[in-house]
Amino acid sequence: MRIDIISAQPNLLESPFNHSIVKRAKDKKLVEIHLHHLKDYALNQYGQIDDYQYGGGAGMVLMCEPIAKCIDQLLEERNYSDIIYLTPDGALFNQSMANQLSLSENIILLCGHYKGIDQRIRDLYITKEISIGSYVLSGGELAAAIVTDAIVRLIPGVLGNEESALTDSFQDELLAPPVYTRPAEFKGLKVPDVLLSGHFKNIEEWRMSESERLTKEKRPDLLK
């Protein structure tokens, strides 16, 4: 899988992609992540990539030309399943969306900045718009890191135990059950007996029951 990320601040993404599971996926050559600095496609020698918005108002807007130039170059080199704009008014990102995107061969993530991007880029190029929550960030870089991490960990071979991803929260529209490790007792609190029983059918039934209980208590909206 290949993920191309277009950003006005690509340095913000270097650390998240050079540690832990994403780094492991890159080292195994299961995913390629390429960062593209919009300044490399700037309008002039001053590195201009933004301008004031028509109609007045506070905040700068990322201009059409640098973004279009970068996307056009990428489209000349390969086909992309999706060109995704990370924006507060996009569809709310969830596990189902992560599952779907993890099956893609190539995707582009476009990070907004300042007041956003010129609407014409959204009209001409963008195939999907994603939000990670009902709040505003300084730019789309942190959102791109979250979306990338959620996608990459689902690629076969990335996790040591592929079954682990299938039992995460939200995979079945349920929260994950409680988990325990050694010691069997800590500060007077004991691991549930069923988990120590070795009876796998009972363990699975307990886990499902706990998932349903926690979902009803914490995220009843998932059950609708």
PDB file of C-alpha atoms in Angstrom:
ATOM      1  CA  MET A   1       0.000   0.000   0.000  1.00  0.00           C
ATOM      2  CA  ARG A   2       1.146   3.535  -0.728  1.00  0.00           C
ATOM      3  CA  ILE A   3      -0.043   6.661   1.107  1.00  0.00           C
ATOM      4  CA  ASP A   4       0.901  10.104  -0.234  1.00  0.00           C
ATOM      5  CA  ILE A   5       0.346  13.006   2.149  1.00  0.00           C
ATOM      6  CA  ILE A   6       0.272  16.594   0.902  1.00  0.00           C
ATOM      7  CA  SER A   7       0.953  19.177   3.588  1.00  0.00           C
ATOM      8  CA  ALA A   8       2.040  22.742   4.273  1.00  0.00           C
ATOM      9  CA  GLN A   9       3.798  21.447   7.421  1.00  0.00           C
ATOM     10  CA  PRO A  10       5.122  17.934   6.628  1.00  0.00           C
ATOM     11  CA  ASN A  11       7.698  18.022   9.432  1.00  0.00           C
ATOM     12  CA  LEU A  12       4.826  17.528  11.876  1.00  0.00           C
ATOM     13  CA  LEU A  13       4.396  14.018  10.492  1.00  0.00           C
ATOM     14  CA  GLU A  14       7.939  12.709  10.623  1.00  0.00           C
ATOM     15  CA  SER A  15       7.898  11.500  14.223  1.00  0.00           C
ATOM     16  CA  PRO A  16       4.547   9.620  14.147  1.00  0.00           C
ATOM     17  CA  PHE A  17       5.651   7.658  11.097  1.00  0.00           C
ATOM     18  CA  ASN A  18       9.119   6.749  12.364  1.00  0.00           C
ATOM     19  CA  HIS A  19       8.151   4.854  15.490  1.00  0.00           C
ATOM     20  CA  SER A  20       6.120   1.865  16.662  1.00  0.00           C
ATOM     21  CA  ILE A  21       3.734  -0.048  14.389  1.00  0.00           C
ATOM     22  CA  VAL A  22       3.847   2.320  11.393  1.00  0.00           C
ATOM     23  CA  LYS A  23       7.647   2.168  11.320  1.00  0.00           C
ATOM     24  CA  ARG A  24       7.477  -1.621  11.535  1.00  0.00           C
ATOM     25  CA  ALA A  25       5.121  -1.682   8.554  1.00  0.00           C
ATOM     26  CA  LYS A  26       7.471   0.554   6.578  1.00  0.00           C
ATOM     27  CA  ASP A  27      10.487  -1.583   7.481  1.00  0.00           C
ATOM     28  CA  LYS A  28       8.624  -4.692   6.294  1.00  0.00           C
ATOM     29  CA  LYS A  29       7.805  -2.801   3.074  1.00  0.00           C
ATOM     30  CA  LEU A  30       4.097  -3.393   3.664  1.00  0.00           C
ATOM     31  CA  VAL A  31       3.394   0.310   3.269  1.00  0.00           C
ATOM     32  CA  GLU A  32       5.064   3.311   1.648  1.00  0.00           C
ATOM     33  CA  ILE A  33       4.372   6.733   3.131  1.00  0.00           C
ATOM     34  CA  HIS A  34       5.490   9.741   1.109  1.00  0.00           C
ATOM     35  CA  LEU A  35       5.283  13.315   2.392  1.00  0.00           C
ATOM     36  CA  HIS A  36       4.930  16.144  -0.119  1.00  0.00           C
ATOM     37  CA  HIS A  37       5.692  19.708   0.944  1.00  0.00           C
ATOM     38  CA  LEU A  38       3.364  22.215  -0.726  1.00  0.00           C
ATOM     39  CA  LYS A  39       6.208  24.742  -0.706  1.00  0.00           C
ATOM     40  CA  ASP A  40       7.895  22.584  -3.372  1.00  0.00           C
ATOM     41  CA  TYR A  41       4.983  23.482  -5.657  1.00  0.00           C
ATOM     42  CA  ALA A  42       4.821  27.151  -4.638  1.00  0.00           C
ATOM     43  CA  LEU A  43       3.468  29.820  -6.932  1.00  0.00           C
ATOM     44  CA  ASN A  44       6.615  31.956  -6.923  1.00  0.00           C
ATOM     45  CA  GLN A  45      10.160  32.319  -5.610  1.00  0.00           C
ATOM     46  CA  TYR A  46       8.811  33.512  -2.274  1.00  0.00           C
ATOM     47  CA  GLY A  47       7.243  30.127  -1.616  1.00  0.00           C
ATOM     48  CA  GLN A  48       3.676  31.401  -1.755  1.00  0.00           C
ATOM     49  CA  ILE A  49       1.038  28.705  -1.247  1.00  0.00           C
ATOM     50  CA  ASP A  50      -1.761  30.758   0.349  1.00  0.00           C
ATOM     51  CA  ASP A  51      -3.626  34.012  -0.151  1.00  0.00           C
ATOM     52  CA  TYR A  52      -6.429  36.138   1.292  1.00  0.00           C
ATOM     53  CA  GLN A  53      -9.952  34.879   0.732  1.00  0.00           C
ATOM     54  CA  TYR A  54     -12.301  36.550  -1.731  1.00  0.00           C
ATOM     55  CA  GLY A  55     -15.076  38.460  -0.021  1.00  0.00           C
ATOM     56  CA  GLY A  56     -12.909  39.391   2.947  1.00  0.00           C
ATOM     57  CA  GLY A  57     -12.684  37.789   6.355  1.00  0.00           C
ATOM     58  CA  ALA A  58      -9.970  36.566   8.683  1.00  0.00           C
ATOM     59  CA  GLY A  59      -7.683  33.674   7.785  1.00  0.00           C
ATOM     60  CA  MET A  60      -5.594  32.663   4.782  1.00  0.00           C
ATOM     61  CA  VAL A  61      -6.614  30.009   2.238  1.00  0.00           C
ATOM     62  CA  LEU A  62      -4.377  27.426   0.543  1.00  0.00           C
ATOM     63  CA  MET A  63      -4.330  28.276  -3.161  1.00  0.00           C
ATOM     64  CA  CYS A  64      -5.427  26.091  -6.067  1.00  0.00           C
ATOM     65  CA  GLU A  65      -2.231  26.011  -8.118  1.00  0.00           C
ATOM     66  CA  PRO A  66       0.256  24.425  -5.661  1.00  0.00           C
ATOM     67  CA  ILE A  67      -2.197  21.718  -4.603  1.00  0.00           C
ATOM     68  CA  ALA A  68      -3.279  20.967  -8.167  1.00  0.00           C
ATOM     69  CA  LYS A  69       0.316  20.818  -9.371  1.00  0.00           C
ATOM     70  CA  CYS A  70       1.213  18.266  -6.690  1.00  0.00           C
ATOM     71  CA  ILE A  71      -1.872  16.099  -7.238  1.00  0.00           C
ATOM     72  CA  ASP A  72      -1.492  16.194 -11.028  1.00  0.00           C
ATOM     73  CA  GLN A  73       2.103  15.026 -10.738  1.00  0.00           C
ATOM     74  CA  LEU A  74       1.070  12.111  -8.533  1.00  0.00           C
ATOM     75  CA  LEU A  75      -1.797  11.168 -10.869  1.00  0.00           C
ATOM     76  CA  GLU A  76       0.629  11.020 -13.787  1.00  0.00           C
ATOM     77  CA  GLU A  77       2.686   8.435 -11.908  1.00  0.00           C
ATOM     78  CA  ARG A  78      -0.052   6.053 -10.689  1.00  0.00           C
ATOM     79  CA  ASN A  79      -3.763   5.545 -10.097  1.00  0.00           C
ATOM     80  CA  TYR A  80      -5.311   6.314  -6.725  1.00  0.00           C
ATOM     81  CA  SER A  81      -8.322   4.716  -5.090  1.00  0.00           C
ATOM     82  CA  ASP A  82      -9.144   7.949  -3.259  1.00  0.00           C
ATOM     83  CA  ILE A  83      -7.969  11.521  -2.912  1.00  0.00           C
ATOM     84  CA  ILE A  84      -8.990  12.408   0.639  1.00  0.00           C
ATOM     85  CA  TYR A  85      -9.288  15.865   2.159  1.00  0.00           C
ATOM     86  CA  LEU A  86      -9.030  16.012   5.956  1.00  0.00           C
ATOM     87  CA  THR A  87     -11.524  18.617   7.094  1.00  0.00           C
ATOM     88  CA  PRO A  88     -13.819  19.274  10.091  1.00  0.00           C
ATOM     89  CA  ASP A  89     -16.890  19.138   7.835  1.00  0.00           C
ATOM     90  CA  GLY A  90     -16.068  15.717   6.372  1.00  0.00           C
ATOM     91  CA  ALA A  91     -17.626  12.343   7.198  1.00  0.00           C
ATOM     92  CA  LEU A  92     -16.725  11.229  10.716  1.00  0.00           C
ATOM     93  CA  PHE A  93     -13.871   8.724  10.582  1.00  0.00           C
ATOM     94  CA  ASN A  94     -14.668   5.338  12.111  1.00  0.00           C
ATOM     95  CA  GLN A  95     -13.417   1.756  12.164  1.00  0.00           C
ATOM     96  CA  SER A  96     -15.530   0.708   9.209  1.00  0.00           C
ATOM     97  CA  MET A  97     -13.956   3.457   7.112  1.00  0.00           C
ATOM     98  CA  ALA A  98     -10.481   2.411   8.270  1.00  0.00           C
ATOM     99  CA  ASN A  99     -11.225  -1.186   7.252  1.00  0.00           C
ATOM    100  CA  GLN A 100     -12.331  -0.069   3.808  1.00  0.00           C
ATOM    101  CA  LEU A 101      -9.347   2.221   3.219  1.00  0.00           C
ATOM    102  CA  SER A 102      -6.880  -0.456   4.347  1.00  0.00           C
ATOM    103  CA  LEU A 103      -7.852  -2.441   1.231  1.00  0.00           C
ATOM    104  CA  SER A 104      -6.758   0.393  -1.079  1.00  0.00           C
ATOM    105  CA  GLU A 105      -3.588   0.172  -3.129  1.00  0.00           C
ATOM    106  CA  ASN A 106      -2.835   3.910  -3.271  1.00  0.00           C
ATOM    107  CA  ILE A 107      -4.447   6.893  -1.541  1.00  0.00           C
ATOM    108  CA  ILE A 108      -3.689  10.598  -1.228  1.00  0.00           C
ATOM    109  CA  LEU A 109      -4.335  12.502   2.008  1.00  0.00           C
ATOM    110  CA  LEU A 110      -4.548  16.276   1.644  1.00  0.00           C
ATOM    111  CA  CYS A 111      -4.025  18.281   4.833  1.00  0.00           C
ATOM    112  CA  GLY A 112      -5.827  21.577   5.181  1.00  0.00           C
ATOM    113  CA  HIS A 113      -4.193  24.546   6.863  1.00  0.00           C
ATOM    114  CA  TYR A 114      -5.090  28.084   7.902  1.00  0.00           C
ATOM    115  CA  LYS A 115      -8.737  28.648   6.834  1.00  0.00           C
ATOM    116  CA  GLY A 116      -8.725  25.601   4.556  1.00  0.00           C
ATOM    117  CA  ILE A 117      -8.287  25.032   0.821  1.00  0.00           C
ATOM    118  CA  ASP A 118      -9.828  26.711  -2.196  1.00  0.00           C
ATOM    119  CA  GLN A 119     -13.228  25.106  -2.813  1.00  0.00           C
ATOM    120  CA  ARG A 120     -12.339  24.374  -6.444  1.00  0.00           C
ATOM    121  CA  ILE A 121      -9.782  21.781  -5.346  1.00  0.00           C
ATOM    122  CA  ARG A 122     -12.557  20.009  -3.452  1.00  0.00           C
ATOM    123  CA  ASP A 123     -14.802  20.198  -6.510  1.00  0.00           C
ATOM    124  CA  LEU A 124     -12.204  19.006  -9.021  1.00  0.00           C
ATOM    125  CA  TYR A 125     -10.041  16.470  -7.214  1.00  0.00           C
ATOM    126  CA  ILE A 126     -11.371  15.258  -3.870  1.00  0.00           C
ATOM    127  CA  THR A 127     -13.184  11.911  -3.817  1.00  0.00           C
ATOM    128  CA  LYS A 128     -13.698  11.608  -0.062  1.00  0.00           C
ATOM    129  CA  GLU A 129     -13.709  14.055   2.868  1.00  0.00           C
ATOM    130  CA  ILE A 130     -12.904  12.858   6.377  1.00  0.00           C
ATOM    131  CA  SER A 131     -13.165  14.431   9.829  1.00  0.00           C
ATOM    132  CA  ILE A 132     -11.679  12.914  12.983  1.00  0.00           C
ATOM    133  CA  GLY A 133     -14.043  14.819  15.263  1.00  0.00           C
ATOM    134  CA  SER A 134     -16.224  17.854  15.839  1.00  0.00           C
ATOM    135  CA  TYR A 135     -13.405  20.267  16.621  1.00  0.00           C
ATOM    136  CA  VAL A 136     -10.854  22.322  14.713  1.00  0.00           C
ATOM    137  CA  LEU A 137      -7.100  21.671  14.605  1.00  0.00           C
ATOM    138  CA  SER A 138      -4.377  24.018  13.388  1.00  0.00           C
ATOM    139  CA  GLY A 139      -3.992  21.815  10.320  1.00  0.00           C
ATOM    140  CA  GLY A 140      -4.806  18.418   8.916  1.00  0.00           C
ATOM    141  CA  GLU A 141      -1.440  16.857   9.781  1.00  0.00           C
ATOM    142  CA  LEU A 142      -2.465  15.303  13.098  1.00  0.00           C
ATOM    143  CA  ALA A 143      -5.640  14.011  11.477  1.00  0.00           C
ATOM    144  CA  ALA A 144      -3.538  12.480   8.687  1.00  0.00           C
ATOM    145  CA  ALA A 145      -1.364  10.749  11.292  1.00  0.00           C
ATOM    146  CA  ILE A 146      -4.438   9.292  13.019  1.00  0.00           C
ATOM    147  CA  VAL A 147      -6.040   8.083   9.788  1.00  0.00           C
ATOM    148  CA  THR A 148      -2.752   6.588   8.572  1.00  0.00           C
ATOM    149  CA  ASP A 149      -2.122   4.751  11.840  1.00  0.00           C
ATOM    150  CA  ALA A 150      -5.662   3.329  11.895  1.00  0.00           C
ATOM    151  CA  ILE A 151      -5.291   2.098   8.303  1.00  0.00           C
ATOM    152  CA  VAL A 152      -1.752   0.730   8.469  1.00  0.00           C
ATOM    153  CA  ARG A 153      -2.316  -1.482  11.518  1.00  0.00           C
ATOM    154  CA  LEU A 154      -5.010  -3.338   9.557  1.00  0.00           C
ATOM    155  CA  ILE A 155      -2.694  -4.346   6.707  1.00  0.00           C
ATOM    156  CA  PRO A 156      -2.001  -8.105   6.888  1.00  0.00           C
ATOM    157  CA  GLY A 157       1.433  -8.799   8.343  1.00  0.00           C
ATOM    158  CA  VAL A 158       1.797  -5.486  10.196  1.00  0.00           C
ATOM    159  CA  LEU A 159       0.714  -6.706  13.633  1.00  0.00           C
ATOM    160  CA  GLY A 160       2.457  -9.654  15.244  1.00  0.00           C
ATOM    161  CA  ASN A 161      -0.942 -11.315  15.725  1.00  0.00           C
ATOM    162  CA  GLU A 162      -3.347 -10.360  12.941  1.00  0.00           C
ATOM    163  CA  GLU A 163      -6.294 -11.523  15.038  1.00  0.00           C
ATOM    164  CA  SER A 164      -5.539  -8.660  17.424  1.00  0.00           C
ATOM    165  CA  ALA A 165      -6.900  -6.053  14.994  1.00  0.00           C
ATOM    166  CA  LEU A 166     -10.094  -8.041  14.500  1.00  0.00           C
ATOM    167  CA  THR A 167     -10.883  -7.933  18.224  1.00  0.00           C
ATOM    168  CA  ASP A 168     -10.306  -4.192  18.661  1.00  0.00           C
ATOM    169  CA  SER A 169     -13.047  -1.846  19.792  1.00  0.00           C
ATOM    170  CA  PHE A 170     -15.582  -0.912  17.092  1.00  0.00           C
ATOM    171  CA  GLN A 171     -14.842  -3.871  14.796  1.00  0.00           C
ATOM    172  CA  ASP A 172     -18.266  -5.349  15.608  1.00  0.00           C
ATOM    173  CA  GLU A 173     -19.820  -2.023  16.610  1.00  0.00           C
ATOM    174  CA  LEU A 174     -18.930  -2.977  20.188  1.00  0.00           C
ATOM    175  CA  LEU A 175     -16.301  -1.771  22.626  1.00  0.00           C
ATOM    176  CA  ALA A 176     -13.542  -4.215  23.524  1.00  0.00           C
ATOM    177  CA  PRO A 177     -13.912  -6.141  26.818  1.00  0.00           C
ATOM    178  CA  PRO A 178     -11.598  -5.531  29.803  1.00  0.00           C
ATOM    179  CA  VAL A 179      -8.144  -7.115  29.538  1.00  0.00           C
ATOM    180  CA  TYR A 180      -5.852  -8.372  32.312  1.00  0.00           C
ATOM    181  CA  THR A 181      -2.291  -9.622  32.661  1.00  0.00           C
ATOM    182  CA  ARG A 182      -0.085 -10.806  35.547  1.00  0.00           C
ATOM    183  CA  PRO A 183      -0.208 -10.665  38.521  1.00  0.00           C
ATOM    184  CA  ALA A 184      -3.499 -12.494  39.148  1.00  0.00           C
ATOM    185  CA  GLU A 185      -4.162 -10.176  42.126  1.00  0.00           C
ATOM    186  CA  PHE A 186      -3.175  -6.504  42.437  1.00  0.00           C
ATOM    187  CA  LYS A 187      -4.005  -4.306  45.425  1.00  0.00           C
ATOM    188  CA  GLY A 188      -6.861  -6.593  46.371  1.00  0.00           C
ATOM    189  CA  LEU A 189      -8.350  -6.748  42.874  1.00  0.00           C
ATOM    190  CA  LYS A 190      -8.380 -10.177  41.230  1.00  0.00           C
ATOM    191  CA  VAL A 191      -8.518 -11.250  37.626  1.00  0.00           C
ATOM    192  CA  PRO A 192     -11.994 -12.721  36.893  1.00  0.00           C
ATOM    193  CA  ASP A 193     -12.000 -16.462  37.529  1.00  0.00           C
ATOM    194  CA  VAL A 194     -13.289 -17.272  34.068  1.00  0.00           C
ATOM    195  CA  LEU A 195     -10.093 -15.913  32.487  1.00  0.00           C
ATOM    196  CA  LEU A 196      -8.019 -18.281  34.615  1.00  0.00           C
ATOM    197  CA  SER A 197     -10.217 -21.296  33.891  1.00  0.00           C
ATOM    198  CA  GLY A 198      -8.761 -22.325  30.540  1.00  0.00           C
ATOM    199  CA  HIS A 199     -12.327 -22.916  29.308  1.00  0.00           C
ATOM    200  CA  PHE A 200     -12.186 -21.044  25.993  1.00  0.00           C
ATOM    201  CA  LYS A 201     -15.909 -21.199  25.217  1.00  0.00           C
ATOM    202  CA  ASN A 202     -16.740 -19.641  28.588  1.00  0.00           C
ATOM    203  CA  ILE A 203     -14.017 -17.046  28.108  1.00  0.00           C
ATOM    204  CA  GLU A 204     -15.397 -16.009  24.722  1.00  0.00           C
ATOM    205  CA  GLU A 205     -18.921 -15.794  26.134  1.00  0.00           C
ATOM    206  CA  TRP A 206     -17.642 -13.644  29.028  1.00  0.00           C
ATOM    207  CA  ARG A 207     -15.804 -11.342  26.641  1.00  0.00           C
ATOM    208  CA  MET A 208     -18.849 -10.897  24.442  1.00  0.00           C
ATOM    209  CA  SER A 209     -21.029 -10.214  27.477  1.00  0.00           C
ATOM    210  CA  GLU A 210     -18.570  -7.638  28.786  1.00  0.00           C
ATOM    211  CA  SER A 211     -18.323  -5.974  25.368  1.00  0.00           C
ATOM    212  CA  GLU A 212     -22.085  -5.611  25.230  1.00  0.00           C
ATOM    213  CA  ARG A 213     -22.253  -4.335  28.816  1.00  0.00           C
ATOM    214  CA  LEU A 214     -19.539  -1.714  28.289  1.00  0.00           C
ATOM    215  CA  THR A 215     -21.028  -0.567  24.998  1.00  0.00           C
ATOM    216  CA  LYS A 216     -24.450  -0.090  26.611  1.00  0.00           C
ATOM    217  CA  GLU A 217     -22.869   1.872  29.471  1.00  0.00           C
ATOM    218  CA  LYS A 218     -20.333   3.997  27.574  1.00  0.00           C
ATOM    219  CA  ARG A 219     -21.398   4.153  23.926  1.00  0.00           C
ATOM    220  CA  PRO A 220     -25.097   3.258  23.586  1.00  0.00           C
ATOM    221  CA  ASP A 221     -25.100   5.174  20.281  1.00  0.00           C
ATOM    222  CA  LEU A 222     -23.156   2.283  18.707  1.00  0.00           C
ATOM    223  CA  LEU A 223     -26.051  -0.079  19.342  1.00  0.00           C
ATOM    224  CA  LYS A 224     -28.585   1.999  17.393  1.00  0.00           C
TER     225      LYS A 224
END
